[in-house]
Amino acid sequence: AQSVTQLGSHVSVSEGALVLLRCNYSSSVPPYLFWYVQYPNQGLQLLLKYTTGATLVKGINGFEAEFKKSETSFHLTKPSAHMSDAAEYFCAVRNPGAGSYQLTFGKGTKLSVIP
Amino acid sequence: KAGVTQTPRYLIKTRGQQVTLSCSPISGHRSVSWYQQTPGQGLQFLFEYFSETQRNKGNFPGRFSGRQFSNSRSEMNVSTLELGDSALYLCASSPGTSGINTGELFFGEGSRLTVL
């Protein structure tokens, strides 16, 4: 079974400060990893994904994440927060060989940006 | 290219009633998945369909069912509604083509169900 743990259900940062959202996963096989963002009353939008290859992946809106196998982590970062980044962020994992596209999600981290 | 479309966006039902939610995937996508989102449980997988066949199912009671049509559109049904079924129901589609496919999911905006 797979699982995802997101540390911190709520994170607050000042505008212009570094954003760091933590994600740790548990998987018996090398997983595919995803970060999604959800704005109020909307669905989920893919920020970035790791499948194979380069462990540092860049996504939309200036976000990036690094896959660290030894730490089973996939933390999301952005050098400088904008007010528009305020949203809820979800880390998700999938077993590539499962024959299904089912994602297992973390509980989410709500990001607040203070002007 | 149009995104994933879910209807209705909002609905209110009473306990014991049933509800049907509809999802139109992105054109050309063959896989459709459904998730339930609640503040307490987060995002939970309901089921996944691929080419009209259910190929995966989450841990939900039999009151939750779904189907997929030949044009890849999907519906989910919840019978004998309970208060705890109040949630945002999200549909997601994926190309589902052969070859290298990360199975990236494209989500709709959801159907928000309130059960009174």
Coordinates of C-alpha atoms in Angstrom, one line a residue:
Chain A
A1 CA 0.0 0.0 0.0
Q2 CA 1.1 3.5 -0.6
S3 CA 0.7 6.6 1.6
V4 CA 1.6 10.2 1.5
T5 CA 2.3 12.5 4.5
Q6 CA 2.2 16.2 4.2
L7 CA 3.7 18.0 7.2
G8 CA 1.8 21.0 8.2
S9 CA -1.9 21.3 7.3
H10 CA -1.4 25.1 7.2
V11 CA 1.6 27.1 6.2
S12 CA 1.9 30.9 6.3
V13 CA 4.7 32.9 4.5
S14 CA 5.3 36.5 3.8
E15 CA 5.0 37.8 0.3
G16 CA 8.5 37.4 -1.3
A17 CA 9.6 34.7 1.1
L18 CA 10.6 31.1 0.3
V19 CA 7.8 28.6 0.1
L20 CA 8.5 25.1 1.3
L21 CA 5.8 22.5 1.5
R22 CA 6.8 19.1 2.7
C23 CA 5.8 15.7 1.3
N24 CA 7.0 12.3 2.3
Y25 CA 5.7 9.1 0.8
S26 CA 5.7 5.4 1.4
S27 CA 5.8 3.0 -1.5
S28 CA 7.1 -0.5 -2.2
V29 CA 8.2 0.4 -5.7
P30 CA 9.7 3.6 -7.2
P31 CA 6.6 5.7 -7.6
Y32 CA 5.4 8.5 -9.8
L33 CA 5.0 11.7 -7.7
F34 CA 2.8 14.7 -8.3
W35 CA 2.0 18.0 -6.8
Y36 CA -1.5 19.5 -7.4
V37 CA -2.9 22.9 -6.5
Q38 CA -6.5 23.7 -5.7
Y39 CA -8.0 27.2 -5.6
P40 CA -11.3 27.8 -3.7
N41 CA -14.3 26.2 -5.4
Q42 CA -12.1 24.8 -8.2
G43 CA -10.7 21.4 -9.2
L44 CA -7.1 20.3 -8.9
Q45 CA -4.5 21.6 -11.3
L46 CA -1.2 19.8 -11.9
L47 CA 1.9 21.8 -10.8
L48 CA 4.6 19.3 -11.6
K49 CA 5.4 15.6 -11.7
Y50 CA 8.3 13.2 -11.3
T51 CA 8.3 10.0 -13.2
T52 CA 11.9 9.1 -14.1
G53 CA 15.2 10.8 -14.9
A54 CA 16.2 14.2 -13.4
T55 CA 15.3 14.3 -9.8
L56 CA 14.7 18.1 -9.7
V57 CA 11.6 18.9 -11.6
K58 CA 10.3 22.3 -12.5
G59 CA 6.6 23.1 -12.8
I60 CA 4.3 26.0 -13.5
N61 CA 4.2 29.3 -11.7
G62 CA 7.8 29.0 -10.6
F63 CA 7.4 25.9 -8.4
E64 CA 9.9 23.1 -8.3
A65 CA 10.3 19.9 -6.4
E66 CA 13.2 17.5 -5.8
F67 CA 12.7 13.7 -5.5
K68 CA 15.0 12.3 -2.8
K69 CA 14.8 8.5 -2.8
S70 CA 16.9 8.1 0.3
E71 CA 14.6 10.4 2.3
T72 CA 11.4 9.2 0.5
S73 CA 10.6 12.9 0.1
F74 CA 9.2 15.2 -2.7
H75 CA 9.2 18.7 -1.2
L76 CA 7.7 21.6 -3.1
T77 CA 9.5 24.9 -3.2
K78 CA 9.2 28.4 -4.7
P79 CA 11.9 31.0 -4.1
S80 CA 9.5 34.0 -3.7
A81 CA 5.9 33.7 -2.7
H82 CA 3.2 35.8 -4.5
M83 CA -0.2 36.6 -3.2
S84 CA -1.7 34.5 -6.0
D85 CA 0.0 31.4 -4.6
A86 CA -2.5 31.3 -1.7
A87 CA -4.3 28.0 -2.2
E88 CA -4.3 24.4 -1.1
Y89 CA -1.5 22.1 -2.3
F90 CA -1.7 18.3 -2.5
C91 CA 1.1 15.8 -3.0
A92 CA 0.1 12.5 -4.6
V93 CA 1.8 9.2 -5.5
R94 CA 1.1 6.5 -8.0
N95 CA 2.4 3.0 -8.6
P96 CA 3.6 3.0 -12.2
G97 CA 3.0 -0.7 -12.6
A98 CA -0.4 -1.0 -11.1
G99 CA -2.3 -0.9 -14.3
S100 CA -4.4 1.9 -12.9
Y101 CA -4.1 5.7 -12.8
Q102 CA -5.3 5.8 -9.2
L103 CA -3.6 8.5 -7.1
T104 CA -3.1 8.4 -3.4
F105 CA -3.2 11.9 -2.0
G106 CA -1.9 13.5 1.1
K107 CA -4.2 15.5 3.3
G108 CA -3.2 18.8 1.8
T109 CA -1.4 21.9 2.9
K110 CA -3.2 25.2 2.9
L111 CA -0.8 28.0 2.0
S112 CA -1.5 31.6 3.1
V113 CA 0.6 34.5 1.8
I114 CA 0.8 37.5 4.1
P115 CA 1.3 40.9 2.3
Chain B
K1 CA -9.3 22.0 -26.1
A2 CA -12.1 21.9 -23.6
G3 CA -11.3 20.7 -20.2
V4 CA -13.1 18.1 -18.0
T5 CA -16.8 19.2 -17.6
Q6 CA -18.8 18.2 -14.6
T7 CA -22.5 18.7 -14.1
P8 CA -24.2 19.8 -12.0
R9 CA -21.8 22.0 -10.2
Y10 CA -24.0 22.3 -7.1
L11 CA -26.9 20.3 -5.8
I12 CA -28.8 19.8 -2.6
K13 CA -30.5 16.5 -1.7
T14 CA -32.2 15.0 1.3
R15 CA -31.4 11.8 3.1
G16 CA -32.6 8.7 1.4
Q17 CA -32.6 10.3 -2.1
Q18 CA -30.3 9.3 -4.9
V19 CA -28.1 11.4 -7.1
T20 CA -26.4 11.1 -10.5
L21 CA -23.4 13.1 -11.4
S22 CA -22.0 13.5 -14.9
C23 CA -18.5 13.9 -16.3
S24 CA -17.4 14.7 -19.8
P25 CA -13.7 14.0 -20.2
I26 CA -11.2 15.9 -22.4
S27 CA -11.7 14.9 -26.0
G28 CA -9.7 11.7 -26.7
H29 CA -9.2 10.7 -23.1
R30 CA -10.3 7.2 -22.4
S31 CA -9.8 7.0 -18.7
V32 CA -12.1 8.6 -16.2
S33 CA -11.7 8.5 -12.4
W34 CA -13.8 9.8 -9.6
Y35 CA -12.7 11.1 -6.2
Q36 CA -14.6 12.3 -3.1
Q37 CA -13.2 15.3 -1.3
T38 CA -14.3 16.1 2.3
P39 CA -12.6 18.3 4.9
G40 CA -12.1 15.3 7.3
Q41 CA -11.0 12.6 4.9
G42 CA -9.4 14.6 2.2
L43 CA -9.3 13.1 -1.4
Q44 CA -10.4 9.5 -1.6
F45 CA -10.5 7.4 -4.7
L46 CA -13.9 6.1 -5.7
F47 CA -13.4 4.3 -9.0
E48 CA -11.7 4.4 -12.4
Y49 CA -13.1 3.5 -15.8
F50 CA -11.2 2.7 -19.0
S51 CA -12.9 2.0 -22.3
E52 CA -16.3 1.4 -20.5
T53 CA -14.8 -1.1 -18.0
Q54 CA -14.3 -0.5 -14.3
R55 CA -10.6 -1.3 -13.7
N56 CA -10.2 -0.1 -10.2
K57 CA -12.5 0.6 -7.2
G58 CA -11.9 2.3 -3.9
N59 CA -13.2 1.3 -0.5
F60 CA -16.7 2.7 -0.7
P61 CA -20.0 1.0 0.0
G62 CA -22.1 -0.4 -2.8
R63 CA -24.4 2.7 -2.7
F64 CA -21.7 4.3 -4.8
S65 CA -21.6 3.2 -8.4
G66 CA -20.5 4.4 -11.8
R67 CA -20.4 3.7 -15.4
Q68 CA -18.7 4.9 -18.6
F69 CA -20.2 5.2 -22.0
S70 CA -18.8 4.5 -25.4
N71 CA -18.0 8.2 -25.9
S72 CA -15.9 8.1 -22.6
R73 CA -18.4 10.2 -20.7
S74 CA -19.0 8.9 -17.2
E75 CA -21.7 9.1 -14.6
M76 CA -21.6 8.2 -10.9
N77 CA -24.6 7.4 -8.8
V78 CA -25.1 7.5 -5.1
S79 CA -28.2 5.8 -3.8
T80 CA -29.9 6.2 -0.4
L81 CA -28.0 9.3 0.5
E82 CA -26.6 9.9 3.9
L83 CA -25.5 13.1 5.6
G84 CA -21.9 11.9 5.4
D85 CA -22.1 11.8 1.6
S86 CA -21.9 15.6 1.5
A87 CA -18.7 16.3 -0.4
L88 CA -17.1 17.7 -3.5
Y89 CA -17.1 15.0 -6.1
L90 CA -14.2 15.3 -8.6
C91 CA -13.9 13.7 -11.9
A92 CA -10.5 13.4 -13.6
S93 CA -9.6 12.1 -17.1
S94 CA -6.4 10.8 -18.6
P95 CA -5.4 9.9 -22.1
G96 CA -4.9 6.2 -21.3
T97 CA -3.0 5.6 -24.5
S98 CA -0.4 2.8 -24.9
G99 CA 3.2 3.5 -24.5
I100 CA 4.8 5.8 -22.0
N101 CA 2.0 7.4 -20.1
T102 CA 2.4 8.9 -16.7
G103 CA -1.3 8.7 -16.1
E104 CA -1.4 12.4 -15.4
L105 CA -4.9 13.3 -14.3
F106 CA -6.8 16.3 -15.5
F107 CA -9.5 17.3 -13.0
G108 CA -12.9 19.0 -13.5
E109 CA -14.2 21.7 -11.1
G110 CA -16.3 19.2 -9.2
S111 CA -19.9 18.7 -8.2
R112 CA -20.6 19.9 -4.7
L113 CA -23.3 17.7 -3.1
T114 CA -25.0 18.8 0.1
V115 CA -27.2 16.2 1.8
L116 CA -29.8 17.6 4.3

